[in-house]
Structure formats: structure tokens, C-alpha cells
CSV table of C-alpha atoms in Angstrom, one decimal:
chain,number,residue,atom,x,y,z
A,21,MET,CA,-0.4,-0.4,0.0
A,22,LYS,CA,1.5,3.5,-0.4
A,23,TYR,CA,1.9,6.1,1.0
A,24,PHE,CA,-0.1,9.6,0.0
A,25,ALA,CA,2.4,12.5,-2.4
A,26,VAL,CA,1.2,14.5,0.1
A,27,VAL,CA,1.0,12.7,3.6
A,28,LEU,CA,-3.0,13.2,4.8
A,29,LEU,CA,-4.0,10.2,6.2
A,30,SER,CA,-0.9,7.6,5.5
A,31,ALA,CA,-2.6,4.0,4.8
A,32,ALA,CA,-4.8,4.9,2.5
A,33,SER,CA,-4.7,5.5,-1.7
A,34,VAL,CA,-5.9,8.2,-3.3
A,35,LEU,CA,-7.5,8.3,-6.9
A,36,ALA,CA,-6.0,11.3,-9.8
A,37,ALA,CA,-8.7,13.8,-11.5
A,38,ASP,CA,-7.9,16.2,-14.1
A,39,LYS,CA,-11.5,18.6,-12.7
A,40,PRO,CA,-14.2,18.2,-10.3
A,41,THR,CA,-17.4,16.7,-11.2
A,42,PRO,CA,-20.5,17.8,-9.3
A,43,PRO,CA,-21.9,16.7,-6.5
A,44,PRO,CA,-24.4,14.4,-5.5
A,45,SER,CA,-24.1,11.3,-7.8
A,46,GLY,CA,-25.2,6.8,-6.2
A,47,PRO,CA,-27.6,6.7,-4.1
A,48,GLN,CA,-27.8,9.1,-0.9
A,49,THR,CA,-31.3,7.8,0.1
A,50,ASP,CA,-32.0,4.0,2.2
A,51,GLY,CA,-34.8,2.8,2.9
A,52,ALA,CA,-36.4,5.3,5.2
A,53,PHE,CA,-33.2,7.3,5.7
A,54,GLN,CA,-32.5,10.4,4.0
A,55,LYS,CA,-28.5,12.4,3.8
A,56,VAL,CA,-29.0,16.6,3.3
A,57,ILE,CA,-26.9,18.2,2.2
A,58,LEU,CA,-26.2,22.0,3.7
A,59,ASP,CA,-22.6,22.6,1.6
A,60,SER,CA,-21.0,21.1,-1.1
A,61,ASP,CA,-18.7,22.1,-4.3
A,62,LYS,CA,-20.9,24.7,-6.8
A,63,ASP,CA,-20.0,25.8,-10.7
A,64,THR,CA,-20.0,29.9,-9.5
A,65,ASN,CA,-20.0,30.4,-12.5
A,66,GLY,CA,-22.2,29.2,-14.3
A,67,ASP,CA,-20.4,26.8,-16.4
A,68,GLY,CA,-21.6,23.3,-15.1
A,69,ILE,CA,-17.8,22.7,-13.7
A,70,PHE,CA,-18.2,22.1,-10.0
A,71,GLU,CA,-15.2,24.3,-8.1
A,72,ASP,CA,-13.7,23.2,-5.0
A,73,THR,CA,-15.2,25.3,-2.6
A,74,VAL,CA,-15.4,23.9,0.3
A,75,LYS,CA,-11.4,23.0,0.4
A,76,ASP,CA,-10.6,20.2,2.3
A,77,PRO,CA,-12.5,20.5,5.1
A,78,MET,CA,-11.2,18.7,7.9
A,79,GLU,CA,-13.7,19.1,11.3
A,80,LEU,CA,-17.1,19.8,12.8
A,81,SER,CA,-19.1,20.7,15.6
A,82,ILE,CA,-22.8,20.8,16.0
A,83,ALA,CA,-23.9,23.8,18.6
A,84,LYS,CA,-27.3,23.2,20.7
A,85,ASP,CA,-29.0,25.4,18.3
A,86,GLY,CA,-27.9,23.6,14.9
A,87,ARG,CA,-25.8,25.8,13.8
A,88,VAL,CA,-23.0,23.5,12.7
A,89,PHE,CA,-19.0,24.4,12.5
A,90,TYR,CA,-16.4,23.7,10.2
A,91,ILE,CA,-12.9,23.5,9.0
A,92,GLU,CA,-10.4,23.4,6.0
A,93,ARG,CA,-7.0,22.6,6.3
A,94,ALA,CA,-5.4,26.1,4.6
A,95,GLY,CA,-7.1,28.1,7.4
A,96,ASN,CA,-10.9,29.1,7.0
A,97,VAL,CA,-13.7,28.4,9.4
A,98,LYS,CA,-17.2,28.2,8.0
A,99,MET,CA,-20.7,28.6,9.9
A,100,PHE,CA,-24.1,26.1,8.0
A,101,GLU,CA,-26.5,28.6,9.5
A,102,PRO,CA,-29.8,26.0,9.3
A,103,LYS,CA,-33.2,29.0,8.7
A,104,SER,CA,-31.1,30.6,5.9
A,105,LYS,CA,-29.3,27.3,4.5
A,106,GLU,CA,-25.9,29.7,4.0
A,107,THR,CA,-22.6,28.8,4.7
A,108,THR,CA,-20.4,32.0,6.0
A,109,VAL,CA,-17.0,31.8,6.5
A,110,ILE,CA,-16.5,33.8,9.6
A,111,GLY,CA,-12.9,33.4,10.2
A,112,HIS,CA,-9.0,32.9,9.1
A,113,ILE,CA,-6.6,31.5,10.9
A,114,GLU,CA,-2.6,31.9,8.9
A,115,VAL,CA,-1.7,28.2,9.2
A,116,PHE,CA,1.8,26.5,8.4
A,117,THR,CA,0.4,24.1,5.6
A,118,GLY,CA,2.8,21.9,4.8
A,119,LEU,CA,3.8,18.0,5.8
A,120,GLU,CA,-0.2,17.3,6.8
A,121,ASP,CA,-0.1,20.9,9.1
A,122,GLY,CA,-2.8,23.6,8.9
A,123,LEU,CA,-5.9,24.2,10.9
A,124,LEU,CA,-6.4,20.3,12.3
A,125,GLY,CA,-9.1,20.2,14.8
A,126,LEU,CA,-12.6,22.4,16.3
A,127,THR,CA,-14.8,22.0,18.6
A,128,LEU,CA,-17.3,23.9,21.1
A,129,ASP,CA,-17.3,24.7,24.5
A,130,PRO,CA,-20.4,22.4,26.1
A,131,ASN,CA,-21.8,26.1,27.5
A,132,PHE,CA,-21.2,27.8,24.0
A,133,LEU,CA,-24.6,28.5,23.5
A,134,ASN,CA,-23.9,31.0,26.7
A,135,ASN,CA,-20.0,31.9,26.1
A,136,ASN,CA,-19.5,31.5,22.6
A,137,TRP,CA,-15.8,29.8,23.0
A,138,ILE,CA,-14.4,28.3,20.1
A,139,TYR,CA,-12.0,25.6,20.5
A,140,LEU,CA,-8.5,25.4,17.3
A,141,TYR,CA,-5.9,22.8,16.7
A,142,HIS,CA,-3.6,24.8,14.5
A,143,SER,CA,-0.3,24.4,13.2
A,144,LEU,CA,1.4,27.9,13.8
A,145,PRO,CA,2.7,29.4,10.7
A,146,GLU,CA,6.3,29.6,12.4
A,147,THR,CA,9.2,27.1,11.3
A,148,THR,CA,12.4,27.5,14.2
A,149,LYS,CA,15.6,26.4,13.0
A,150,ALA,CA,18.4,25.2,16.1
A,151,ALA,CA,21.7,24.9,15.9
A,152,ASP,CA,22.1,22.0,14.0
A,153,GLY,CA,19.6,22.9,11.0
A,154,SER,CA,16.5,20.4,12.5
A,155,LYS,CA,13.1,21.8,11.3
A,156,ALA,CA,10.8,22.5,14.0
A,157,GLY,CA,7.6,23.9,15.0
A,158,GLU,CA,4.6,24.5,17.1
A,159,ASN,CA,0.9,23.0,17.0
A,160,VAL,CA,-1.4,24.6,19.6
A,161,VAL,CA,-5.3,24.9,21.2
A,162,SER,CA,-6.6,28.4,20.8
A,163,ARG,CA,-9.9,29.5,22.6
A,164,TYR,CA,-11.5,31.9,20.7
A,165,THR,CA,-14.5,34.3,20.5
A,166,LEU,CA,-17.0,34.7,18.7
A,167,LYS,CA,-17.6,37.8,18.4
A,168,ASP,CA,-21.2,39.0,16.4
A,169,GLY,CA,-21.3,36.2,14.4
A,170,LYS,CA,-16.9,36.0,13.6
A,171,LEU,CA,-14.7,34.5,14.7
A,172,ASP,CA,-12.9,37.1,16.7
A,173,THR,CA,-9.1,37.0,16.9
A,174,SER,CA,-8.1,39.5,18.9
A,175,SER,CA,-9.4,36.6,22.0
A,176,GLU,CA,-7.4,33.8,21.5
A,177,LYS,CA,-6.1,31.8,24.4
A,178,VAL,CA,-3.5,29.3,23.7
A,179,ILE,CA,-4.7,26.4,26.5
A,180,LEU,CA,-2.3,24.5,25.0
A,181,ARG,CA,0.9,23.9,22.6
A,182,VAL,CA,2.6,20.5,21.6
A,183,ALA,CA,5.8,20.6,19.8
A,184,THR,CA,6.8,18.8,16.8
A,185,GLN,CA,9.6,18.2,14.3
A,186,ARG,CA,8.6,19.6,10.7
A,187,GLU,CA,11.6,17.1,8.7
A,188,GLN,CA,9.2,14.1,7.5
A,189,CYS,CA,6.1,13.6,7.9
A,190,CYS,CA,3.8,12.6,8.7
A,191,HIS,CA,1.2,12.1,11.3
A,192,SER,CA,-0.7,15.3,12.5
A,193,GLY,CA,-4.0,14.0,14.7
A,194,GLY,CA,-5.5,16.7,15.4
A,195,SER,CA,-9.4,15.8,16.8
A,196,LEU,CA,-10.8,17.8,19.7
A,197,ASN,CA,-14.3,17.2,21.8
A,198,PHE,CA,-15.0,16.9,25.3
A,199,ASP,CA,-16.4,14.8,27.5
A,200,ALA,CA,-20.1,15.3,29.8
A,201,HIS,CA,-17.2,17.2,32.8
A,202,GLY,CA,-16.3,19.8,30.4
A,203,ASN,CA,-12.3,17.2,29.9
A,204,LEU,CA,-10.9,18.7,26.7
A,205,TYR,CA,-9.5,15.6,25.0
A,206,LEU,CA,-7.1,16.2,21.9
A,207,SER,CA,-5.3,13.4,19.7
A,208,ALA,CA,-1.7,14.2,18.5
A,209,GLY,CA,-0.5,12.1,16.2
A,210,ASP,CA,3.6,10.6,16.6
A,211,ASN,CA,5.1,13.2,13.2
A,212,THR,CA,7.3,10.2,12.7
A,213,ASN,CA,8.4,9.4,9.2
A,214,PRO,CA,7.1,5.8,8.7
A,215,PHE,CA,8.6,5.0,4.4
A,216,ALA,CA,12.0,3.9,5.6
A,217,SER,CA,10.5,0.7,7.8
A,218,ASP,CA,9.6,-1.3,5.2
A,219,GLY,CA,5.9,-0.5,7.6
A,220,TYR,CA,7.4,-2.4,10.3
A,221,SER,CA,7.8,-0.7,13.1
A,222,PRO,CA,9.2,3.3,13.5
A,223,HIS,CA,12.3,2.5,16.0
A,224,ASP,CA,15.2,3.3,14.8
A,225,ARG,CA,18.3,5.0,17.8
A,226,ARG,CA,20.8,5.5,14.8
A,227,PRO,CA,21.8,9.3,15.5
A,228,GLY,CA,20.1,12.6,14.2
A,229,ARG,CA,17.4,9.9,13.1
A,230,SER,CA,14.3,11.8,15.4
A,231,PRO,CA,12.1,12.0,13.3
A,232,TRP,CA,12.0,8.9,12.9
A,233,SER,CA,11.2,6.9,15.1
A,234,SER,CA,7.9,7.1,17.4
A,235,GLU,CA,10.0,6.0,20.6
A,236,LYS,CA,10.8,9.7,20.6
A,237,SER,CA,6.9,10.3,20.1
A,238,SER,CA,4.3,7.3,21.6
A,239,ALA,CA,6.7,5.6,23.3
A,240,ASN,CA,7.6,8.5,25.7
A,241,ALA,CA,5.8,9.9,28.0
A,242,ASN,CA,7.3,12.9,28.5
A,243,ASP,CA,5.9,13.9,24.9
A,244,LEU,CA,2.7,14.8,23.7
A,245,ARG,CA,2.6,13.0,20.1
A,246,GLY,CA,1.2,9.8,20.3
A,247,LYS,CA,-0.9,10.4,22.5
A,248,ILE,CA,-4.5,11.7,23.5
A,249,LEU,CA,-4.1,14.7,25.9
A,250,ARG,CA,-6.8,15.1,28.1
A,251,VAL,CA,-6.7,19.2,30.5
A,252,HIS,CA,-9.7,21.4,31.6
A,253,PRO,CA,-9.9,24.9,30.3
A,254,GLU,CA,-10.7,27.6,32.8
A,255,PRO,CA,-12.6,30.1,32.1
A,256,ASP,CA,-9.0,32.1,32.4
A,257,GLY,CA,-7.5,30.5,29.5
A,258,SER,CA,-5.5,28.3,31.5
A,259,VAL,CA,-5.4,24.3,32.1
A,260,THR,CA,-6.1,22.3,34.6
A,261,ILE,CA,-5.3,18.3,34.9
A,262,PRO,CA,-8.2,16.1,36.3
A,263,LYS,CA,-8.2,13.3,37.8
A,264,GLY,CA,-6.6,10.2,36.5
A,265,ASN,CA,-5.0,11.3,33.8
A,266,LEU,CA,-2.3,7.8,32.9
A,267,PHE,CA,0.9,10.5,34.7
A,268,PRO,CA,-0.2,11.7,38.5
A,269,PRO,CA,1.4,15.9,38.2
A,270,GLY,CA,5.4,16.2,39.1
A,271,THR,CA,6.1,12.3,38.1
A,272,PRO,CA,9.9,12.9,37.2
A,273,GLY,CA,9.8,11.4,33.0
A,274,THR,CA,6.3,12.9,32.5
A,275,ARG,CA,3.6,15.1,30.4
A,276,PRO,CA,0.3,14.6,33.2
A,277,GLU,CA,-2.1,16.3,30.4
A,278,VAL,CA,-0.8,12.2,28.3
A,279,TYR,CA,-4.8,10.5,29.0
A,280,THR,CA,-3.3,8.1,26.3
A,281,MET,CA,-0.5,7.0,24.8
A,282,GLY,CA,1.3,4.7,22.6
A,283,HIS,CA,-0.9,5.8,18.9
A,284,ARG,CA,0.9,6.0,15.8
A,285,ASN,CA,-1.9,8.3,13.7
A,286,PRO,CA,-5.2,8.8,16.1
A,287,PHE,CA,-6.8,10.8,13.3
A,288,ARG,CA,-10.6,10.8,14.6
A,289,ILE,CA,-11.7,10.4,18.3
A,290,SER,CA,-15.4,11.3,19.5
A,291,VAL,CA,-16.2,10.5,24.3
A,292,ASP,CA,-19.3,8.5,24.9
A,293,GLN,CA,-20.7,11.2,27.3
A,294,LYS,CA,-22.9,8.8,29.3
A,295,ASN,CA,-20.2,7.1,30.5
A,296,GLY,CA,-16.5,8.9,29.9
A,297,TYR,CA,-15.3,5.9,27.5
A,298,LEU,CA,-13.2,7.3,24.9
A,299,TYR,CA,-13.2,6.6,21.3
A,300,TRP,CA,-11.1,7.0,18.3
A,301,GLY,CA,-9.2,5.7,15.6
A,302,ASP,CA,-5.4,4.8,15.1
A,303,VAL,CA,-4.5,5.0,11.2
A,304,GLY,CA,-2.0,1.4,10.7
A,305,PRO,CA,1.5,0.5,9.2
A,306,ASP,CA,1.5,-0.1,5.5
A,307,ALA,CA,2.7,-3.2,5.9
A,308,GLY,CA,1.8,-5.8,4.0
A,309,GLY,CA,2.4,-8.9,5.2
A,310,ALA,CA,3.7,-10.2,7.9
A,311,ASN,CA,7.6,-10.8,8.4
A,312,PRO,CA,8.7,-13.1,10.9
A,313,ASN,CA,11.7,-11.2,11.8
A,314,ARG,CA,10.2,-7.8,11.9
A,315,GLY,CA,7.2,-8.2,12.9
A,316,PRO,CA,3.4,-8.5,11.9
A,317,ALA,CA,2.0,-6.7,9.7
A,318,GLY,CA,-0.1,-3.6,8.9
A,319,PHE,CA,-3.4,-3.4,11.3
A,320,ASP,CA,-5.5,-0.9,11.4
A,321,GLU,CA,-7.7,-0.1,14.8
A,322,VAL,CA,-10.2,1.4,17.0
A,323,ASN,CA,-10.1,1.2,19.9
A,324,GLN,CA,-11.9,1.8,23.4
A,325,ALA,CA,-10.5,3.4,27.1
A,326,ARG,CA,-12.1,3.2,29.7
A,327,GLN,CA,-9.2,4.2,31.5
A,328,PRO,CA,-5.5,5.9,30.9
A,329,GLY,CA,-3.1,3.5,28.8
A,330,PHE,CA,0.2,2.5,26.7
A,331,PHE,CA,-0.9,1.3,23.3
A,332,GLY,CA,0.8,0.6,21.7
A,333,TRP,CA,2.5,1.9,19.7
A,334,PRO,CA,5.5,1.6,18.2
A,335,TYR,CA,6.2,-1.8,19.6
A,336,PHE,CA,2.2,-4.2,18.8
A,337,VAL,CA,-0.5,-3.5,17.4
A,338,ALA,CA,-3.7,-4.8,16.9
A,339,ASP,CA,-4.2,-6.9,19.9
A,340,ASN,CA,-0.6,-7.0,20.5
A,341,LYS,CA,1.2,-8.4,18.5
A,342,ALA,CA,4.2,-7.5,19.1
A,343,TYR,CA,7.3,-6.4,16.1
A,344,ILE,CA,11.4,-7.6,17.0
A,345,PHE,CA,13.6,-5.0,18.0
A,346,HIS,CA,15.5,-3.9,14.7
A,347,ASP,CA,18.9,-2.2,14.2
A,348,PHE,CA,18.7,-0.1,11.6
A,349,ALA,CA,22.0,0.5,11.5
A,350,THR,CA,23.5,-2.9,11.6
A,351,GLY,CA,20.5,-4.1,9.6
A,352,THR,CA,19.4,-7.1,12.5
A,353,ASN,CA,17.0,-8.2,13.9
A,354,THR,CA,16.3,-10.1,17.8
A,355,VAL,CA,14.0,-10.6,19.8
A,356,PRO,CA,10.1,-9.4,19.8
A,357,PHE,CA,8.7,-6.1,22.3
A,358,ASP,CA,7.4,-7.1,25.5
A,359,ALA,CA,3.7,-6.3,25.5
A,360,ALA,CA,3.1,-6.9,29.4
A,361,LYS,CA,6.8,-4.9,30.4
A,362,PRO,CA,7.3,-3.0,28.0
A,363,ILE,CA,10.6,-0.4,27.6
A,364,ASN,CA,12.3,2.2,26.0
A,365,ASP,CA,15.7,1.9,25.7
A,366,SER,CA,15.8,4.8,22.6
A,367,PRO,CA,18.6,7.6,22.7
A,368,PHE,CA,15.5,10.1,22.0
A,369,ASN,CA,12.8,9.0,24.9
A,370,THR,CA,13.6,11.4,26.8
A,371,GLY,CA,11.0,10.0,29.7
A,372,ILE,CA,10.2,6.8,32.1
A,373,LYS,CA,11.6,4.1,30.4
A,374,GLU,CA,9.7,1.5,31.6
A,375,LEU,CA,6.0,1.7,29.9
A,376,PRO,CA,2.5,0.6,31.2
A,377,PRO,CA,1.5,-2.9,30.1
A,378,ALA,CA,0.1,-2.1,26.6
A,379,GLN,CA,-3.6,-2.5,25.9
A,380,PRO,CA,-5.3,-4.5,23.1
A,381,ALA,CA,-7.2,-2.4,20.2
A,382,PHE,CA,-10.8,-2.5,20.3
A,383,ILE,CA,-12.0,-3.4,17.0
A,384,TYR,CA,-9.1,-3.8,14.4
A,385,TYR,CA,-7.9,-4.8,10.4
A,386,PRO,CA,-5.7,-5.2,8.1
A,387,GLY,CA,-5.4,-4.3,4.0
A,388,SER,CA,-6.7,-8.5,3.1
A,389,GLN,CA,-9.1,-9.7,4.2
A,390,SER,CA,-10.5,-9.8,7.8
A,391,ALA,CA,-11.9,-12.9,10.0
A,392,ARG,CA,-11.9,-11.9,13.5
A,393,PHE,CA,-14.2,-8.7,11.5
A,394,PRO,CA,-15.3,-9.7,8.2
A,395,VAL,CA,-18.2,-7.1,8.1
A,396,VAL,CA,-14.5,-4.2,7.8
A,397,ASN,CA,-14.1,-6.0,4.2
A,398,GLY,CA,-13.9,-4.7,0.8
A,399,PRO,CA,-12.2,-2.5,-1.4
A,400,GLY,CA,-9.8,0.2,-0.9
A,401,GLY,CA,-7.0,1.4,1.7
A,402,ARG,CA,-6.9,1.7,5.9
A,403,THR,CA,-8.2,4.4,6.8
A,404,ALA,CA,-10.1,3.8,10.7
A,405,MET,CA,-12.1,6.3,12.6
A,406,ALA,CA,-13.8,6.8,15.9
A,407,GLY,CA,-17.5,8.2,15.6
A,408,PRO,CA,-19.9,9.3,18.8
A,409,VAL,CA,-22.0,7.0,20.6
A,410,TYR,CA,-25.8,8.0,19.9
A,411,TYR,CA,-28.1,7.3,23.6
A,412,PHE,CA,-31.4,7.3,21.9
A,413,ASP,CA,-34.1,9.8,23.5
A,414,GLU,CA,-37.5,8.7,23.7
A,415,LYS,CA,-38.1,12.9,25.1
A,416,ASN,CA,-35.7,13.8,22.4
A,417,PRO,CA,-38.4,16.4,19.9
A,418,SER,CA,-36.8,15.5,16.5
A,419,PRO,CA,-39.0,13.4,14.4
A,420,ILE,CA,-35.2,13.2,12.2
A,421,LYS,CA,-33.9,10.9,15.3
A,422,LEU,CA,-32.0,8.1,14.7
A,423,PRO,CA,-35.0,5.2,15.4
A,424,ARG,CA,-34.7,3.1,19.0
A,425,GLU,CA,-32.7,0.4,17.0
A,426,PHE,CA,-29.4,2.7,17.2
A,427,ASP,CA,-29.9,3.0,21.0
A,428,HIS,CA,-26.2,2.7,22.8
A,429,THR,CA,-24.5,2.3,19.3
A,430,LEU,CA,-20.6,3.3,18.1
A,431,PHE,CA,-20.4,4.9,14.9
A,432,ILE,CA,-17.1,4.3,13.4
A,433,TYR,CA,-16.1,4.9,9.0
A,434,GLU,CA,-13.5,4.7,7.3
A,435,TRP,CA,-12.2,7.4,5.2
A,436,SER,CA,-10.5,4.5,2.4
A,437,ARG,CA,-13.2,1.9,1.9
A,438,ASN,CA,-16.7,4.4,2.3
A,439,TRP,CA,-18.4,2.8,4.4
A,440,ILE,CA,-20.2,3.9,8.2
A,441,ILE,CA,-20.5,0.6,10.4
A,442,ALA,CA,-23.0,0.8,13.6
A,443,VAL,CA,-21.1,-1.2,16.6
A,444,HIS,CA,-24.2,-1.9,18.4
A,445,LEU,CA,-22.5,-1.7,22.0
A,446,ASP,CA,-23.9,-4.7,25.9
A,447,ASP,CA,-25.4,-4.0,29.0
A,448,ASN,CA,-21.0,-4.2,29.9
A,449,ASP,CA,-20.3,-1.9,26.9
A,450,LYS,CA,-18.6,-5.1,24.7
A,451,ILE,CA,-19.0,-5.2,20.9
A,452,ALA,CA,-23.0,-6.8,20.5
A,453,LYS,CA,-23.1,-6.3,16.7
A,454,MET,CA,-21.2,-5.0,14.1
A,455,GLU,CA,-23.4,-3.5,10.7
A,456,ARG,CA,-22.8,-1.7,7.4
A,457,PHE,CA,-25.8,1.9,8.5
A,458,CYS,CA,-26.9,3.0,4.6
A,459,GLU,CA,-24.8,0.6,3.2
A,460,LYS,CA,-26.9,1.3,0.7
A,461,MET,CA,-26.3,4.8,0.5
A,462,THR,CA,-23.0,6.4,-1.0
A,463,PHE,CA,-20.5,8.3,1.1
A,464,LYS,CA,-17.4,9.4,-0.1
A,465,ARG,CA,-14.9,9.0,2.7
A,466,PRO,CA,-15.9,10.7,5.2
A,467,MET,CA,-13.7,12.7,6.9
A,468,ASP,CA,-15.5,13.6,10.6
A,469,MET,CA,-18.6,12.7,12.4
A,470,GLU,CA,-20.8,14.0,15.2
A,471,LEU,CA,-23.9,14.1,16.1
A,472,GLY,CA,-26.5,16.6,16.0
A,473,PRO,CA,-29.3,18.0,18.7
A,474,ASP,CA,-32.1,16.4,16.6
A,475,GLY,CA,-30.1,13.3,17.0
A,476,CYS,CA,-28.9,13.1,13.5
A,477,LEU,CA,-25.6,12.3,12.3
A,478,TYR,CA,-23.7,14.7,10.3
A,479,VAL,CA,-20.9,13.8,8.2
A,480,ILE,CA,-18.1,15.3,5.8
A,481,GLU,CA,-17.5,13.6,2.7
A,482,TYR,CA,-14.2,15.1,2.2
A,483,GLY,CA,-15.0,13.6,-1.6
A,484,THR,CA,-13.8,11.4,-4.0
A,485,ASN,CA,-10.2,12.5,-5.0
A,486,TRP,CA,-6.9,14.2,-3.3
A,487,GLY,CA,-6.7,18.4,-3.4
A,488,ASN,CA,-8.2,19.5,-6.5
A,489,ASN,CA,-11.5,18.0,-5.5
A,490,GLY,CA,-15.0,19.1,-6.7
A,491,ASP,CA,-17.4,16.9,-4.6
A,492,SER,CA,-16.4,17.2,-0.9
A,493,GLN,CA,-20.2,18.1,1.3
A,494,ILE,CA,-21.3,19.0,4.0
A,495,VAL,CA,-24.4,16.6,5.9
A,496,ARG,CA,-26.6,15.2,7.6
A,497,ILE,CA,-29.0,11.3,7.7
A,498,GLU,CA,-32.3,11.8,7.9
A,499,HIS,CA,-34.1,9.2,10.0
A,500,HIS,CA,-37.7,9.6,8.2
A,501,ARG,CA,-40.9,6.8,10.0
A,502,LEU,CA,-42.5,6.9,6.6
A,503,SER,CA,-40.1,6.4,3.8
A,504,ALA,CA,-42.6,7.6,1.4
A,505,ALA,CA,-42.6,10.9,3.6
A,506,ILE,CA,-39.4,11.5,2.2
A,507,PRO,CA,-39.9,15.3,0.1
């Protein structure tokens, strides 16, 4: 499996196109379910050519009054107003867009209708150069205030900073989400170039090879990359550390913001608002098969964290399948890493050496056919993402909310394989059943998914192609009890 020329999501293949094509295409209904397009690329010149007016859409969030906010990687913040059915640019953030960086994440404050606070994860435009010539940058979470329908850039409060290397791609992550207690979660990728590792574990320990090692990030408890972070934003723009993160504040060789670690590219996350369980999709490495000298084939993962933990990367993948230590200087291999007692002996590790035991993935699948989770199988690469958990609310007056049959259901989705899967959970939050959701409906590379106050799923469809793309759209999936009533 090959990577993008410009990689935002590794482990995904892309089609090329000479010019954009008009949306929508393919079935937009499935029985009682209907897809409603809120925003899409448009034929602005009336010449039949649909232009890329929804460009690189990344993440969205829905206010309790129905307004839909979403971001574009180059820095635009947009808002769809349900009454006027119009989308406007409400702000622009200057960002560094090289590698996989840019305006990456967005979420609204839980009390947004009162305080108008919006949180953005973005790459600062400045790139610094160290004495050795290496390039570095910073990705930050900022809180802004929406004033008179516009983003007040003067209101910015930087609440979290993630130092990054800008020598090599890949894996920026960047999803934001709140839990029911007002804690803010941020996913950050391992910021590691995977190409010299042959699709296996990137743990190069040679001098100067830090950008090629996830041991400096994902397996480094003293670094914020390759993690999902959890902090509590305070009204003055500072943050406090909630109780129950992976490392208590003050623990030598650790960062207290870390909730989970050992991630490669945790691109999309969600938090179950009832029990606080954290879900995320982790985009996996590209090895097409197992190698007795290097380790397992590449797998994508969907994970569930009921509590903080270490989830394995770059030492383990899937259900703790172990990689073998590879000496990149000599090309020799020794022994598999130990999931019960993982040790980070890398010279690039600035944190503790002995890590918590590795946790296995909740759902995992390779590039080939999966016997363990056959419902995920299909053409395309691998780009696993985790959406929200839906609970049916009898008191919600919305006539278009998802039906009762999806009560207590996790929605996962695939950018490369173009599906959405309903993972029905049992009383213990284990998998009861997995099934394709609206499998007769066409989804063009779902990029983000959130639940609205109306009980509907809101989805960013990135579109068929990478880059010059004329079929991007923001949609709402409605359920009508009588399909004949669909207008």
C-alpha cells in the first residue's frame, strides 16, 4: 500500500482527477434514511464545472441551536446557518500547511450558547531552526470567542502547545472533543516518517534519526505526540489537569496531560457522553504481510479506553501483536518486544523507560480480508476513524432522529473504504453486533462525524479525490419513519 504524495492520512490510496465533478452522485437515500446536503462544492460560474469551494474540510461541530461549524485545513472557519441555509466564512487563521499540518481540529465549548467559545487546533506558521539545522514547529489548541457571528482573533487564548519536528512528515492527528465533565481531549499523531521502516515499527535509534522514530513521541511519556491528551479548560484560558490521567502531576519523566499513549495517527476521536469512555481510530502501518524477522502485517485499529493506558505503538499493533527489535544500523533483528513490560531504551526518549503494559485494540483489521471482523472488509486502503456513541432519547422532539434500534451504538467509519459501521454495544460496552449503516447510500470518503442535538449524524464527505476535488460536502443523515414522507 502506498502513501499519499502529500499525506494527511497515511495508509490510504487516492485517485487522481483532471477536474472536479459535481456532487452528489450515487444513492443518497436508504429506506427511511435520507442524506441532506448542507454545504457542497458549487458551480459558481455557471459553466457546469463544480469548483472546490469546500476545500480540505477537516472537522465539524454542531451547536445546540443547530448551527454547524467546520474548518478547512488552509485556515478557514465556516458556519452553516440552518434558518438561512447559507454557509459563511466566519474567520481565518494563518497556519503552516506543509507536511500534514494546518487547521486540524475544532470543537465548541459545552456552554457555547452562553460563552461563544470555540476551540481550534492549528499549526503555527513560524518554523524555527536549531543550531544543528533541524526544523521545528508548534501545534496549539487555542480558544476563541465568536463575536457578532465572526471569530474574534484578538480573543485568542492558547491553552495547549505541542512541539513538533518539521523535518519529515507524517501523522499530525488533531481531533478535539469534550466529555460530559467539561474535560477537553486532543489527539496528536506520532510526527514520525514511516517510509524507512518497510511498513513495520519505526524505532530507528541512529544519531540524527529522531524524525524516523516513534520512540521519541508515542512511546515517550515526556512528550505530547502520539497521545490523546486530556485537560480541563478554565475561564481565564489556563488549564488544569483532571484526576485520573495516566501520570499524576509531578511524576518525573512524564507529562500530566497524557490520558492515553502509544498511538500512531489517532485521527478522529469521540467520547461517550454517558460513561466517559474514549474511542478513536488509529491509522496503522503499511506492511502487507507478517515478516518473521520484523513482526506483524499492518493493521488499523478502533480503540476503546475505559481508563488511561498505553496502547502499544510502536512496539505492538492490533491485539498486541509484537514487533521485533530491528537494529537499523546493522540491519539485524533480535527479540520481540514484551507487551507485559515494554521498555523504551531509545536515545531519543526523554521520559521514563519502563512503560505501562500494552492494551489490545477494540477492533482491528489488516489491508487483506479480516476473519475476526468481516464486516469491515472491502476495497480500498485503511483509514479507521471513530465517531460518536448514540443513545436514543424518547424525550427528544426531533422527528428525524436516529431510531431506537441504534440506542447505545458506536459509529465508526472509513475514509478509504467509504463505509459507516454501526457497532451495537451490550450492557458491558462490549461488541454485541456490527453492521453496515446505510450501506445502500453513497459516502465519499467520510472525514468526520458528529451527532447533532436533533439526534442526526452530521458527516464531512471529503470527496473522491485528493486536492482538486469538486464533490466535497457537509451532510446530515436523517431518519423518516415513513419513507414516503421524505420530500
